[in-house]
Coordinates of C-alpha atoms in Angstrom, one line a residue:
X1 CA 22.5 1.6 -36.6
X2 CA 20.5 -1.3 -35.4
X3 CA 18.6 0.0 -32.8
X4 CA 17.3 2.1 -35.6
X5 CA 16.9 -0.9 -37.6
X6 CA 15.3 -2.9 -34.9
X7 CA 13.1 0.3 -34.5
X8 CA 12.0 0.0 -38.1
X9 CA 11.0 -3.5 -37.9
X10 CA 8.3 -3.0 -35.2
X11 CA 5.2 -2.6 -36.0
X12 CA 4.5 1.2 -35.0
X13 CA 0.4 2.4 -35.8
X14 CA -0.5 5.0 -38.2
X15 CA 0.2 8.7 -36.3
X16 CA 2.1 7.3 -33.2
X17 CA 5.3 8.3 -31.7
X18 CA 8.2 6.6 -33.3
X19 CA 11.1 7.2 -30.6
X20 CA 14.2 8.4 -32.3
X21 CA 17.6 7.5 -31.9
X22 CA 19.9 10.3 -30.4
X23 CA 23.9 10.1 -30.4
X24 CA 24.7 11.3 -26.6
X25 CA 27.5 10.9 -24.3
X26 CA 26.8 12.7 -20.6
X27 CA 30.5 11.8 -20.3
X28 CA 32.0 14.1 -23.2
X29 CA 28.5 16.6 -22.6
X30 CA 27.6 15.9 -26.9
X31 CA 24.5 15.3 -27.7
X32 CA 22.8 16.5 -24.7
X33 CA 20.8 19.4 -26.1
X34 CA 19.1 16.7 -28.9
X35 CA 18.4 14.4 -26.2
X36 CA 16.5 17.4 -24.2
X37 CA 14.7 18.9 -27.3
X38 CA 13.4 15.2 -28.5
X39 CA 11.7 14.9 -24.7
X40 CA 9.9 17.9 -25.1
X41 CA 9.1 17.0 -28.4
X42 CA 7.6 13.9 -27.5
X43 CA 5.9 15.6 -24.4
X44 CA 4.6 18.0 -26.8
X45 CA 3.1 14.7 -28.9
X46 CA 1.7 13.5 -26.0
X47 CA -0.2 16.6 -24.8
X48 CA -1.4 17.2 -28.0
X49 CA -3.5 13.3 -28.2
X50 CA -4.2 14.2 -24.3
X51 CA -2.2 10.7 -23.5
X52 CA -0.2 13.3 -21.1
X53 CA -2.8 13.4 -18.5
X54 CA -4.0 10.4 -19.1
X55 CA -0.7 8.5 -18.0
X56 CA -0.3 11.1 -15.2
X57 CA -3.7 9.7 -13.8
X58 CA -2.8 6.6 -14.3
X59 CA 0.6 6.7 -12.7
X60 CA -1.1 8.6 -9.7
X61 CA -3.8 6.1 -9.6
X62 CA -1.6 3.2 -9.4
X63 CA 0.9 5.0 -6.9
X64 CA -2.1 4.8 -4.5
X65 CA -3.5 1.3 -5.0
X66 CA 0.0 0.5 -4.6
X67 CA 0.7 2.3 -1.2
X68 CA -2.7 0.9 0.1
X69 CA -2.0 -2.6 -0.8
X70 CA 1.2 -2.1 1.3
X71 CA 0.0 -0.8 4.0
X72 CA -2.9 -3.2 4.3
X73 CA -0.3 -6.5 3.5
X74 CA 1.6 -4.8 6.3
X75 CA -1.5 -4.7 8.8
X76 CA -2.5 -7.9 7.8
X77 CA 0.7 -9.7 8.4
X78 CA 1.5 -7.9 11.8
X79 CA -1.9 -8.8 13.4
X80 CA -1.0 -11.8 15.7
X81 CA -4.7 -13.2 15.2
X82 CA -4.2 -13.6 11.8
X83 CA -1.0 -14.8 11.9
X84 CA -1.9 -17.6 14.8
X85 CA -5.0 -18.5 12.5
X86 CA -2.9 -19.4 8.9
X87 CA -0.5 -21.1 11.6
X88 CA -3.0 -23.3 13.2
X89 CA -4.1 -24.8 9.7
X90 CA -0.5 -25.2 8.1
X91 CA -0.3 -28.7 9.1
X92 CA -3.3 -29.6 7.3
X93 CA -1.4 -27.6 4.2
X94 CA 1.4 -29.8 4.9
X95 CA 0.0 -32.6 5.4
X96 CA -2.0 -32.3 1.9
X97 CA -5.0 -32.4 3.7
X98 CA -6.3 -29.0 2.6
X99 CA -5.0 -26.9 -0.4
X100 CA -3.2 -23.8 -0.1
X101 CA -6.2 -22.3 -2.5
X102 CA -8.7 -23.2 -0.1
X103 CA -7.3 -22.0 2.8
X104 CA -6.8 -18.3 0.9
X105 CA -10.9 -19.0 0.3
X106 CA -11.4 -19.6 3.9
X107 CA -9.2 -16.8 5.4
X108 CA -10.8 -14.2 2.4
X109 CA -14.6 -15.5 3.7
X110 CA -13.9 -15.4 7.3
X111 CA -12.4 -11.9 6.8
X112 CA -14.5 -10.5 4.0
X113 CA -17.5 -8.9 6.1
X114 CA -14.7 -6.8 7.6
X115 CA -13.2 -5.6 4.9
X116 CA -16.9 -4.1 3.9
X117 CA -16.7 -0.4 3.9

């Protein structure tokens, strides 16, 4: 009762999904077919405003900047050249004798014409 209440007090736009509440229990197996039929049902809904495909792109899309990112944080952090480079200006960082920011700026200048594709 007042998730369904605190459901009611959101704003929710004209026309969009409003999720319902569903009585299940996996445990006892109750409940289990309305849980199913209100997923298609709101699959259905989202196919039919083409919001379907549109989060699927953007799920993909994100999956891919993610896994690149990764990778590249992983290259970047594994190359000893790099590594010996942020090293041999830490003491300056330390010593408050350059900021962490502009040592990001320097590293992203000096390493910018390589990352040109």
């Amino acid at each position: 009762r007042d998730l369904e209440d605190t459901l009611r007090i959101k704003d929710v736009p004209e026309g969009s999904w409003v999720p319902p509440v569903v009585l299940s229990s996996a445990l006892d197996g109750k409940g289990i077919d309305d849980v199913s039929a209100r997923i298609d049902e709101h699959r259905r809904y989202l196919e039919s405003r083409g919001q379907l495909e549109a989060k699927r792109k953007r799920i993909l899309y994100s999956r891919v900047r993610d896994s690149f990112m990764e990778r590249m944080e992983r290259r970047i952090w594994n190359d000893a050249d790099i590594r010996a480079l942020i090293e041999g200006r830490m003491e300056e960082v330390y010593a408050g004798r350059l900021s962490p920011s502009k040592l990001v700026r320097d590293l992203e200048t000096r390493f910018a014409d390589n990352l040109k594709l």
